[in-house]
PDB file of C-alpha atoms in Angstrom:
ATOM      1  CA  GLN A 226      19.071  -1.339  -5.529  1.00 84.00           C
ATOM      2  CA  GLU A 227      15.430   0.106  -5.431  1.00 87.00           C
ATOM      3  CA  GLN A 228      13.725  -1.200  -2.097  1.00 93.00           C
ATOM      4  CA  LEU A 229      10.738  -1.196  -0.208  1.00 95.00           C
ATOM      5  CA  VAL A 230      10.631  -2.837   3.597  1.00 96.00           C
ATOM      6  CA  GLU A 231       7.362  -2.910   5.372  1.00 97.00           C
ATOM      7  CA  SER A 232       6.918  -3.047   9.167  1.00 96.00           C
ATOM      8  CA  GLY A 233       4.005  -2.759  11.739  1.00 97.00           C
ATOM      9  CA  GLY A 234       2.094  -5.893  11.269  1.00 97.00           C
ATOM     10  CA  GLY A 235       1.112  -8.382  13.980  1.00 97.00           C
ATOM     11  CA  LEU A 236      -2.031  -9.806  16.086  1.00 98.00           C
ATOM     12  CA  VAL A 237      -4.789  -7.508  16.801  1.00 98.00           C
ATOM     13  CA  GLN A 238      -8.478  -8.215  17.733  1.00 98.00           C
ATOM     14  CA  ALA A 239     -11.361  -7.253  16.071  1.00 98.00           C
ATOM     15  CA  GLY A 240     -12.392  -4.373  16.062  1.00 98.00           C
ATOM     16  CA  GLY A 241      -8.942  -2.961  16.898  1.00 98.00           C
ATOM     17  CA  SER A 242      -6.576  -0.947  14.951  1.00 98.00           C
ATOM     18  CA  LEU A 243      -2.931  -1.237  13.096  1.00 98.00           C
ATOM     19  CA  ARG A 244      -0.434   1.304  11.224  1.00 98.00           C
ATOM     20  CA  LEU A 245       1.606  -0.118   8.800  1.00 98.00           C
ATOM     21  CA  SER A 246       5.022   1.316   7.356  1.00 98.00           C
ATOM     22  CA  CYS A 247       6.662   1.013   4.126  1.00 97.00           C
ATOM     23  CA  THR A 248      10.021   2.718   3.775  1.00 96.00           C
ATOM     24  CA  ALA A 249      11.754   2.631   0.525  1.00 94.00           C
ATOM     25  CA  SER A 250      15.380   3.455  -0.253  1.00 92.00           C
ATOM     26  CA  GLY A 251      17.194   3.477  -3.666  1.00 86.00           C
ATOM     27  CA  GLN A 252      14.453   5.140  -5.442  1.00 80.00           C
ATOM     28  CA  THR A 253      13.104   8.481  -6.588  1.00 77.00           C
ATOM     29  CA  PHE A 254      10.159   8.008  -4.166  1.00 84.00           C
ATOM     30  CA  THR A 255       8.865  11.427  -4.655  1.00 85.00           C
ATOM     31  CA  GLN A 256       8.320  10.539  -8.029  1.00 87.00           C
ATOM     32  CA  TYR A 257       6.852   7.410  -7.743  1.00 91.00           C
ATOM     33  CA  GLY A 258       3.452   6.193  -6.988  1.00 94.00           C
ATOM     34  CA  ALA A 259       2.423   3.720  -4.085  1.00 95.00           C
ATOM     35  CA  GLY A 260      -0.110   1.123  -2.838  1.00 97.00           C
ATOM     36  CA  TRP A 261      -0.577  -1.524  -0.560  1.00 98.00           C
ATOM     37  CA  PHE A 262      -1.590  -5.351  -1.596  1.00 98.00           C
ATOM     38  CA  ARG A 263      -2.760  -7.936   0.474  1.00 98.00           C
ATOM     39  CA  GLN A 264      -2.510 -11.672   0.250  1.00 98.00           C
ATOM     40  CA  ALA A 265      -4.638 -13.992   2.489  1.00 97.00           C
ATOM     41  CA  PRO A 266      -4.000 -17.681   2.247  1.00 92.00           C
ATOM     42  CA  GLY A 267      -5.211 -19.619  -0.842  1.00 95.00           C
ATOM     43  CA  LYS A 268      -6.346 -16.041  -2.572  1.00 96.00           C
ATOM     44  CA  GLU A 269      -4.319 -14.253  -5.058  1.00 96.00           C
ATOM     45  CA  ARG A 270      -2.704 -10.746  -3.879  1.00 96.00           C
ATOM     46  CA  GLU A 271      -5.637  -8.410  -3.920  1.00 97.00           C
ATOM     47  CA  PHE A 272      -5.461  -4.747  -4.556  1.00 98.00           C
ATOM     48  CA  VAL A 273      -6.171  -2.847  -0.719  1.00 98.00           C
ATOM     49  CA  ALA A 274      -5.022   1.076  -1.406  1.00 98.00           C
ATOM     50  CA  ALA A 275      -3.019   3.532  -3.756  1.00 97.00           C
ATOM     51  CA  ILE A 276      -1.848   6.935  -3.529  1.00 96.00           C
ATOM     52  CA  GLY A 277      -0.430   9.308  -6.358  1.00 93.00           C
ATOM     53  CA  TRP A 278       3.365  10.388  -6.193  1.00 89.00           C
ATOM     54  CA  ALA A 279       2.267  13.900  -4.996  1.00 87.00           C
ATOM     55  CA  GLY A 280      -0.092  12.292  -2.190  1.00 89.00           C
ATOM     56  CA  ASP A 281      -3.231  13.902  -3.670  1.00 87.00           C
ATOM     57  CA  LYS A 282      -5.568  11.572  -4.838  1.00 94.00           C
ATOM     58  CA  THR A 283      -5.938   8.309  -3.052  1.00 96.00           C
ATOM     59  CA  ALA A 284      -7.790   5.006  -4.131  1.00 97.00           C
ATOM     60  CA  TYR A 285      -9.170   2.153  -1.933  1.00 98.00           C
ATOM     61  CA  SER A 286     -11.256  -1.061  -2.666  1.00 97.00           C
ATOM     62  CA  VAL A 287     -14.381  -1.315  -1.238  1.00 97.00           C
ATOM     63  CA  SER A 288     -13.880  -3.901   1.254  1.00 97.00           C
ATOM     64  CA  VAL A 289     -11.496  -1.200   3.297  1.00 98.00           C
ATOM     65  CA  GLN A 290     -12.689   2.299   2.367  1.00 97.00           C
ATOM     66  CA  ASP A 291     -14.145   4.386   5.664  1.00 96.00           C
ATOM     67  CA  ARG A 292     -11.585   1.787   7.664  1.00 98.00           C
ATOM     68  CA  PHE A 293      -8.427   2.735   6.193  1.00 98.00           C
ATOM     69  CA  THR A 294      -5.960   5.349   5.345  1.00 98.00           C
ATOM     70  CA  ILE A 295      -3.057   5.600   2.962  1.00 98.00           C
ATOM     71  CA  ALA A 296      -0.661   8.177   3.514  1.00 97.00           C
ATOM     72  CA  ARG A 297       2.748   9.201   2.393  1.00 95.00           C
ATOM     73  CA  ASP A 298       5.743  11.625   3.612  1.00 94.00           C
ATOM     74  CA  ASN A 299       8.191  12.067   0.325  1.00 92.00           C
ATOM     75  CA  ALA A 300      10.438  13.949   2.680  1.00 92.00           C
ATOM     76  CA  LYS A 301      10.978  10.702   4.624  1.00 94.00           C
ATOM     77  CA  ASN A 302      10.688   8.290   1.914  1.00 94.00           C
ATOM     78  CA  THR A 303       7.750   6.798   3.832  1.00 95.00           C
ATOM     79  CA  MET A 304       4.144   5.338   3.404  1.00 95.00           C
ATOM     80  CA  TRP A 305       1.780   4.177   5.822  1.00 97.00           C
ATOM     81  CA  LEU A 306      -1.764   2.667   6.160  1.00 98.00           C
ATOM     82  CA  GLN A 307      -3.681   3.254   9.349  1.00 98.00           C
ATOM     83  CA  MET A 308      -5.937   0.728   9.219  1.00 98.00           C
ATOM     84  CA  ASN A 309      -9.154   0.443  11.624  1.00 98.00           C
ATOM     85  CA  SER A 310     -11.830  -1.483  12.193  1.00 98.00           C
ATOM     86  CA  LEU A 311     -10.188  -4.355  11.443  1.00 98.00           C
ATOM     87  CA  LYS A 312     -12.379  -7.618  10.820  1.00 97.00           C
ATOM     88  CA  SER A 313     -11.064 -11.115  10.490  1.00 97.00           C
ATOM     89  CA  ASP A 314     -11.344 -10.782   7.014  1.00 96.00           C
ATOM     90  CA  ASP A 315      -8.204  -8.855   6.878  1.00 98.00           C
ATOM     91  CA  THR A 316      -6.227 -11.232   7.837  1.00 98.00           C
ATOM     92  CA  ALA A 317      -3.367 -11.319   5.199  1.00 98.00           C
ATOM     93  CA  VAL A 318       0.195 -10.389   4.332  1.00 98.00           C
ATOM     94  CA  TYR A 319       0.491  -7.107   3.355  1.00 98.00           C
ATOM     95  CA  TYR A 320       2.679  -6.207   0.696  1.00 98.00           C
ATOM     96  CA  CYS A 321       4.009  -2.155  -0.262  1.00 97.00           C
ATOM     97  CA  ALA A 322       4.854  -1.344  -3.655  1.00 97.00           C
ATOM     98  CA  THR A 323       5.688   1.473  -6.025  1.00 95.00           C
ATOM     99  CA  ASP A 324       4.851   2.421  -9.710  1.00 93.00           C
ATOM    100  CA  ARG A 325       8.038   3.941 -11.368  1.00 89.00           C
ATOM    101  CA  GLN A 326       5.087   5.239 -14.133  1.00 88.00           C
ATOM    102  CA  ALA A 327       3.016   7.258 -11.586  1.00 85.00           C
ATOM    103  CA  TYR A 328       4.711  11.062 -12.607  1.00 84.00           C
ATOM    104  CA  ARG A 329       4.103   9.863 -16.611  1.00 84.00           C
ATOM    105  CA  ASN A 330       0.882   8.671 -16.194  1.00 84.00           C
ATOM    106  CA  ARG A 331      -0.008  11.470 -13.842  1.00 84.00           C
ATOM    107  CA  TYR A 332      -3.152  12.095 -15.072  1.00 87.00           C
ATOM    108  CA  GLY A 333      -4.714   8.824 -15.519  1.00 89.00           C
ATOM    109  CA  PRO A 334      -6.108   6.528 -12.788  1.00 91.00           C
ATOM    110  CA  LEU A 335      -4.334   5.260  -9.660  1.00 93.00           C
ATOM    111  CA  PRO A 336      -3.196   1.941 -10.829  1.00 93.00           C
ATOM    112  CA  GLN A 337      -4.856  -1.021  -9.284  1.00 95.00           C
ATOM    113  CA  THR A 338      -3.446  -4.003 -10.611  1.00 95.00           C
ATOM    114  CA  ARG A 339      -0.398  -5.796  -9.499  1.00 95.00           C
ATOM    115  CA  THR A 340       1.038  -5.926 -12.930  1.00 94.00           C
ATOM    116  CA  GLN A 341       1.222  -1.662 -12.648  1.00 94.00           C
ATOM    117  CA  TYR A 342       3.893  -1.755  -9.751  1.00 95.00           C
ATOM    118  CA  ASP A 343       7.636  -2.142 -10.097  1.00 93.00           C
ATOM    119  CA  VAL A 344       8.925  -2.555  -6.860  1.00 95.00           C
ATOM    120  CA  TRP A 345       7.789  -4.995  -3.872  1.00 96.00           C
ATOM    121  CA  GLY A 346       8.529  -5.282  -0.406  1.00 97.00           C
ATOM    122  CA  GLN A 347       8.872  -8.705   1.376  1.00 96.00           C
ATOM    123  CA  GLY A 348       5.232  -8.270   3.313  1.00 97.00           C
ATOM    124  CA  THR A 349       4.411  -8.010   7.099  1.00 98.00           C
ATOM    125  CA  GLN A 350       1.640 -10.491   8.337  1.00 98.00           C
ATOM    126  CA  VAL A 351      -1.511  -8.924   9.852  1.00 98.00           C
ATOM    127  CA  THR A 352      -3.521 -11.116  12.100  1.00 98.00           C
ATOM    128  CA  VAL A 353      -7.221 -10.328  13.203  1.00 98.00           C
ATOM    129  CA  SER A 354      -8.550 -12.680  15.749  1.00 97.00           C
ATOM    130  CA  SER A 355     -12.604 -12.631  16.599  1.00 89.00           C
TER     131      SER A 355
END
């Protein structure tokens, strides 16, 4: 069964950094797009970053651009989200997800909506203190 597992969350002071990891199993990760979403208490799950199946294209929400970096290593079936200059507004549960249609839609834009992703991890908590 296709599965994603996140790790790396925790408590960090404002201005600090965290690196989240997402490991895939049971799927053709090399042809799947991938992304990160987050959900803060009382809010909808929102897009954070996406990366194409080949790792050559990335997209970021305006709230995290220039601070977060998404990357992947298909040989290791792993994706990362490097988060720098963290703010209290970044506090949320972070989820990784894969898009099985990424190769088929490789000439289109990277998906940035929740419904465009097929497999989701369980989430990892990121808490940024002031």
